[in-house]
Coordinates of C-alpha atoms in Angstrom, one line a residue:
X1 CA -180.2 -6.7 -4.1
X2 CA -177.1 -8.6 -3.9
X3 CA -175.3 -6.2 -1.3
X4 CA -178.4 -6.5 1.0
X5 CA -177.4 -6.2 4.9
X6 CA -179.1 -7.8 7.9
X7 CA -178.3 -6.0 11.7
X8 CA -179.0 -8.4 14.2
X9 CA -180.5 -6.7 17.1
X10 CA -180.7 -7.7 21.0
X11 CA -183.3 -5.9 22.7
X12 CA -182.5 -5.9 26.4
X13 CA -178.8 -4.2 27.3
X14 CA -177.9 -3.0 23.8
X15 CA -180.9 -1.4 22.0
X16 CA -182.9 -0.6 24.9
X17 CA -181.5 1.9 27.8
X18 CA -181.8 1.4 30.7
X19 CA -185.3 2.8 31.3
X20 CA -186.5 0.1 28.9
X21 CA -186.4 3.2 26.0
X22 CA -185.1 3.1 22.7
X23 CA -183.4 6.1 22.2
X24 CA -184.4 8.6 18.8
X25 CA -180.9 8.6 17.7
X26 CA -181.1 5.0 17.3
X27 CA -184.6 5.3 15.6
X28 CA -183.5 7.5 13.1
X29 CA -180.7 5.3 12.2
X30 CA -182.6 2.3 12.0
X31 CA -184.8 4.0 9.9
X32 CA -182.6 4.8 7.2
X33 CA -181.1 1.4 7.8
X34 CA -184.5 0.1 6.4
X35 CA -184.7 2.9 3.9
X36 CA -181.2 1.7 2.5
X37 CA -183.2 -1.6 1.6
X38 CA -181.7 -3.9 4.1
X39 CA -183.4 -5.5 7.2
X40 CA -183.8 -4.9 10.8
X41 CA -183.9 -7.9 12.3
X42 CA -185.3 -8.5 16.2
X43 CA -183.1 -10.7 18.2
X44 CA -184.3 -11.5 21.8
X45 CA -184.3 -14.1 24.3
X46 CA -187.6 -12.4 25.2
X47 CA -190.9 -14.5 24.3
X48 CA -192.7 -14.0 21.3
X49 CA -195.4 -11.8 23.1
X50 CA -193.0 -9.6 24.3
X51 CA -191.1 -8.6 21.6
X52 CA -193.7 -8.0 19.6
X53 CA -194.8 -5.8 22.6
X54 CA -191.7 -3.7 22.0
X55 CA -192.0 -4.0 17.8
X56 CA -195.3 -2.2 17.9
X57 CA -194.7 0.1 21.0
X58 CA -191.2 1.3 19.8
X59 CA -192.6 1.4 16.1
X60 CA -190.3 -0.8 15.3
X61 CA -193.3 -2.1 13.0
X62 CA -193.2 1.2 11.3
X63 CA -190.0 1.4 10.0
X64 CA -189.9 -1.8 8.4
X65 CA -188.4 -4.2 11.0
X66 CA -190.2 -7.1 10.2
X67 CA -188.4 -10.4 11.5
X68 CA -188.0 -11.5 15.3
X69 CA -185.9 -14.3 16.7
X70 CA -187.4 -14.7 20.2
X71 CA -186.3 -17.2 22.8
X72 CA -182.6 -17.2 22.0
X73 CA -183.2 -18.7 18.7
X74 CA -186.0 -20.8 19.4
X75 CA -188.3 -19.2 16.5
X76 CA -188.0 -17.2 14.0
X77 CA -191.2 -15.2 13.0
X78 CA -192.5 -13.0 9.8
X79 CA -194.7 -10.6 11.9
X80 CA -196.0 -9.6 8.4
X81 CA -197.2 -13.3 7.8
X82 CA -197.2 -14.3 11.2
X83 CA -195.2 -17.5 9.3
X84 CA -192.6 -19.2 11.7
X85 CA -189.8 -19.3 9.3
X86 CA -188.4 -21.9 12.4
X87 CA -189.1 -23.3 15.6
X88 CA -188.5 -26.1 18.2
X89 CA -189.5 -26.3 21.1
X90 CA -188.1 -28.0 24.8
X91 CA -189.5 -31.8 24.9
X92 CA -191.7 -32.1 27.9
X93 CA -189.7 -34.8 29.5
X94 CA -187.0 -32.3 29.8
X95 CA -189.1 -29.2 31.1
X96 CA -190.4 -31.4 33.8
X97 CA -187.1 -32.4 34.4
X98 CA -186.1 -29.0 35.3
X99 CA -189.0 -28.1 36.9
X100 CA -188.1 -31.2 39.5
X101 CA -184.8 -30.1 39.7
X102 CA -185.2 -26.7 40.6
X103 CA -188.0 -27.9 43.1
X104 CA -185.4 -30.1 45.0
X105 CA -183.0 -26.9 45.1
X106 CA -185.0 -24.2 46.1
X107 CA -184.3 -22.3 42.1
X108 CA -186.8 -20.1 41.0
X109 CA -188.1 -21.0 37.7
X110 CA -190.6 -20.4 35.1
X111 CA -191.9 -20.8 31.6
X112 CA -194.8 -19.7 29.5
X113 CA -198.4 -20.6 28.4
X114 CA -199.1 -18.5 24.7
X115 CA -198.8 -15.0 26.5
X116 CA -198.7 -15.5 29.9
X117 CA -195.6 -16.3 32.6
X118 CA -196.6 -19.5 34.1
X119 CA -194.6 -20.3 37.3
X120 CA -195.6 -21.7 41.1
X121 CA -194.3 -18.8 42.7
X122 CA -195.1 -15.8 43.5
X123 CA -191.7 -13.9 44.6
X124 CA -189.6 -11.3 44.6
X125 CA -188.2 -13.1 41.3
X126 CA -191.0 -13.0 39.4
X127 CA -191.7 -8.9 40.2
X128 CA -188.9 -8.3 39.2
X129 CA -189.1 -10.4 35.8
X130 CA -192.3 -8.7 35.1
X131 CA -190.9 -5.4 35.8
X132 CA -189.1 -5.5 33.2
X133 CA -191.6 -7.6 30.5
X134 CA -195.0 -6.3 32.0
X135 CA -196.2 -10.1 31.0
X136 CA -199.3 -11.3 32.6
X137 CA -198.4 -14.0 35.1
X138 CA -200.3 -17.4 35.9
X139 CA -199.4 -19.1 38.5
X140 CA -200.2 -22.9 39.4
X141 CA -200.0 -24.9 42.3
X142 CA -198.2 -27.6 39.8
X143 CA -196.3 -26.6 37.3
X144 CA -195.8 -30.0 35.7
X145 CA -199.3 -29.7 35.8
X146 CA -200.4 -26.7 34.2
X147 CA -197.5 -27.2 31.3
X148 CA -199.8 -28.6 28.6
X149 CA -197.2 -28.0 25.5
X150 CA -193.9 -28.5 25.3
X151 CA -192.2 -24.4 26.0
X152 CA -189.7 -22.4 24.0
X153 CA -187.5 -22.3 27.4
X154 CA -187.4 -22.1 30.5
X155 CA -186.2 -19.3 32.9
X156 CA -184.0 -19.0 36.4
X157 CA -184.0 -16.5 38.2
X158 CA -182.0 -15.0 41.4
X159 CA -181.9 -11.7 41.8
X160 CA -179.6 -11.9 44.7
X161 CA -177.1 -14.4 44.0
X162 CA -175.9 -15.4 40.2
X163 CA -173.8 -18.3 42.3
X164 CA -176.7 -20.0 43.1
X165 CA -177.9 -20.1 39.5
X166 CA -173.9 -21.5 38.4
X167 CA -174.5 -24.2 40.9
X168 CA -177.6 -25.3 39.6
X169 CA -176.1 -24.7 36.3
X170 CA -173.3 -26.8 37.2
X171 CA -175.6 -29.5 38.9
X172 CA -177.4 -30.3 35.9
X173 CA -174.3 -29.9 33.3
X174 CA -174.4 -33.9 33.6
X175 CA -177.9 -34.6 32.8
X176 CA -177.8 -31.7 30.4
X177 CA -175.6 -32.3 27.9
X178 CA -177.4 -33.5 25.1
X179 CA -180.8 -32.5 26.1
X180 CA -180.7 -28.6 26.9
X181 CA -178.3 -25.7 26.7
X182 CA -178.0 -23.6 29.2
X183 CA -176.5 -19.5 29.4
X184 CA -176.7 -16.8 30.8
X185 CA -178.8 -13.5 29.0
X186 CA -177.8 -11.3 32.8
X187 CA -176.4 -12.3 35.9
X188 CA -179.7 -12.8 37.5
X189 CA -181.5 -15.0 34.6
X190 CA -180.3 -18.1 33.3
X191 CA -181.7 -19.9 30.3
X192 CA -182.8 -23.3 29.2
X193 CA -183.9 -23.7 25.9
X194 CA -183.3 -26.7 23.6
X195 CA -180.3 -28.8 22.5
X196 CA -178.4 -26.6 19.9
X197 CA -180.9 -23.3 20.1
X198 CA -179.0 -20.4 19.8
X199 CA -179.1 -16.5 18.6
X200 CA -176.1 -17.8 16.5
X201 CA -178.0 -21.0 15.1
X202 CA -181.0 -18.6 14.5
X203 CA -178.8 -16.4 12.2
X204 CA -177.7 -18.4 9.9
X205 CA -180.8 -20.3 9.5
X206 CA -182.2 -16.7 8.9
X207 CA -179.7 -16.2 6.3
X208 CA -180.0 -19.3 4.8
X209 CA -183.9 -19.2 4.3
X210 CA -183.5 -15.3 2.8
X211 CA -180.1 -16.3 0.5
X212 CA -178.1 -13.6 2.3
X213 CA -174.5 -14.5 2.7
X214 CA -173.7 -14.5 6.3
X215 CA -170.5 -12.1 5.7
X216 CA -173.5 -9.5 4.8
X217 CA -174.7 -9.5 8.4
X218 CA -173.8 -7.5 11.6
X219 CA -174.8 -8.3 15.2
X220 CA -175.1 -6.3 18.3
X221 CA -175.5 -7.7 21.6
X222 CA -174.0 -7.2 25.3
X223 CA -174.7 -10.8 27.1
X224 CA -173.5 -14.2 27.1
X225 CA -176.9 -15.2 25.5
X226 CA -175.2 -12.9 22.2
X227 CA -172.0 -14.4 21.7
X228 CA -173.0 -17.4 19.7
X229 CA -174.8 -14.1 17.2
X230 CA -172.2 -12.0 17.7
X231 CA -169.3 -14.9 16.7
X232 CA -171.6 -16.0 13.7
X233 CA -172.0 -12.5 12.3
X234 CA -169.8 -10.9 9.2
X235 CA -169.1 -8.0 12.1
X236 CA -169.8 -9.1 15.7
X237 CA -170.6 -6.1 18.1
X238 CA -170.5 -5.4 22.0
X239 CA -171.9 -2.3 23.1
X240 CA -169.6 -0.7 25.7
X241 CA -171.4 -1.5 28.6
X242 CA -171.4 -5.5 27.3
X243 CA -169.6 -8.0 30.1
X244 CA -165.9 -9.1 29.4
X245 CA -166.3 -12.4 27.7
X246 CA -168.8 -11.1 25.2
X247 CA -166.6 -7.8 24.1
X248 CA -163.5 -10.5 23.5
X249 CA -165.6 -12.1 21.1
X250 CA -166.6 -9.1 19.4
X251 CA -165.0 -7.5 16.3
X252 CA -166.2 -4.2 17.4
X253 CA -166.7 -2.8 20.7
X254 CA -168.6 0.5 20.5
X255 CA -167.3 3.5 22.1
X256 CA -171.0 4.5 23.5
X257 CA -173.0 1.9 25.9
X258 CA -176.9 1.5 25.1
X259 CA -177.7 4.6 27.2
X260 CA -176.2 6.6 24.8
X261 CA -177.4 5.0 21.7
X262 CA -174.7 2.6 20.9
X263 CA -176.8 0.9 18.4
X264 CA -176.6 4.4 16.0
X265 CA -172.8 3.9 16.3
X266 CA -172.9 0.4 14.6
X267 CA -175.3 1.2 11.9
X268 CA -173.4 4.2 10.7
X269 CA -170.0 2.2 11.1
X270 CA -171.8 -1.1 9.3
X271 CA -174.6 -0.4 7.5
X272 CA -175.2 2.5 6.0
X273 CA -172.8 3.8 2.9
X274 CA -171.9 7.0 4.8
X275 CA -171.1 5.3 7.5

């Protein structure tokens, strides 16, 4: 169909409340989204593993959502296929830098091993990550060690102070600059993933491999992780409840936050003909 619509969808902030639920007012809307004939399209900094956690458990699955872009943009998947329509990875070299780095200044960080966390320690950072994932978690007396591939990202956390994260941030802007990106996806995580990987990039490489004209796509998102989606998209949206900087580079800012099913709001405004 030559007027077929993709809605870009961040999980964390903007499709799921704050209870980690997706409401039944945003169901029903992406259901008839996918009933219209266009796609639902997954769009996480979340790991593979986890999003697929919330495809199936949400049912997602069910009503025909069938692409995910995980790790900020680092892969994008065909759950129907399990194809990898894209992905790159960080090089080693780089990951261990980090890992040195954030050793020498006391920053929590982690990254992943197929499904598991895999970090050195075993703080109130990490509980608090898997809170909110319910990953499994591995940890290793070396991470440089136990890091046998080369990761989708890497993660920082703090959940006490987002200036300590800026100054590490800040630290490695230097070294960093064409090697890794770095953003933040909340105040208390902060993202490494590779040189030019980006919800944004993913979208249009999205678009390009399915021949959808980008001006046929719509975004949602509510981080800093989203703007690079949101400023790619035909109509860029920030939930209500998104920070400053990401609602100024929004077309749209939705008059109800993603407690109240903001994500309903944009697919009746943006996809659906009776919208």
């Amino acid at each position: 169909m030559t007027d077929k619509k993709v809605l870009f969808l961040d999980m964390d902030g903007t499709t799921l409340d704050d209870k980690q639920r997706i409401s039944e007012e945003n169901m029903q809307a992406l259901r008839r989204v996918a009933q219209a004939g266009h796609e639902v399209v997954i769009a996480t900094g979340r790991t593979y593993s986890s999003a697929a956690y919330l495809r199936k458990h949400y049912g997602l699955d069910r009503i025909g959502c069938r692409y995910m872009i995980v790790c900020n943009g680092a892969a994008i998947l065909d759950c129907e296929t399990g194809e990898f329509l894209f992905s790159r990875t960080l090089p080693l070299e780089h990951a261990y830098n980090l890992i040195d780095a954030a050793r020498r200044e006391g920053v929590y960080l982690h990254t992943y091993a197929s499904d598991k966390v895999l970090t050195e320690q075993d703080d109130e950072n990490l509980a608090h990550y898997i809170s909110r994932t319910n990953m499994e978690v591995l940890i290793v007396p070396d991470l440089k060690a136990a890091l046998k591939a080369p990761p989708y990202k890497m993660l920082g956390i703090n959940v006490h102070e987002q200036k300590a994260l800026c100054r590490f941030r800040d630290m490695l802007s230097g070294w960093s600059e064409d090697k890794v990106d770095m953003y933040f996806s909340c105040a208390e995580y902060l993202e490494f993933v590779p040189k030019g990987i980006s919800k944004g990039a993913a979208l249009r490489i999205f678009c390009e491999r399915m021949d959808i004209p980008a001006k046929n796509t719509v975004a949602a998102g509510d981080e800093n992780n989203d703007i690079s989606m949101i400023k790619a998209a035909g109509v860029g949206c920030a939930v209500a409840n998104a920070s400053e900087n990401v609602k100024a580079s929004a077309d749209y800012v939705t008059v109800r936050d993603h407690n109240h099913s903001a994500v309903a709001e944009i697919a009746e405004r943006f996809m659906l003909d009776d919208g």
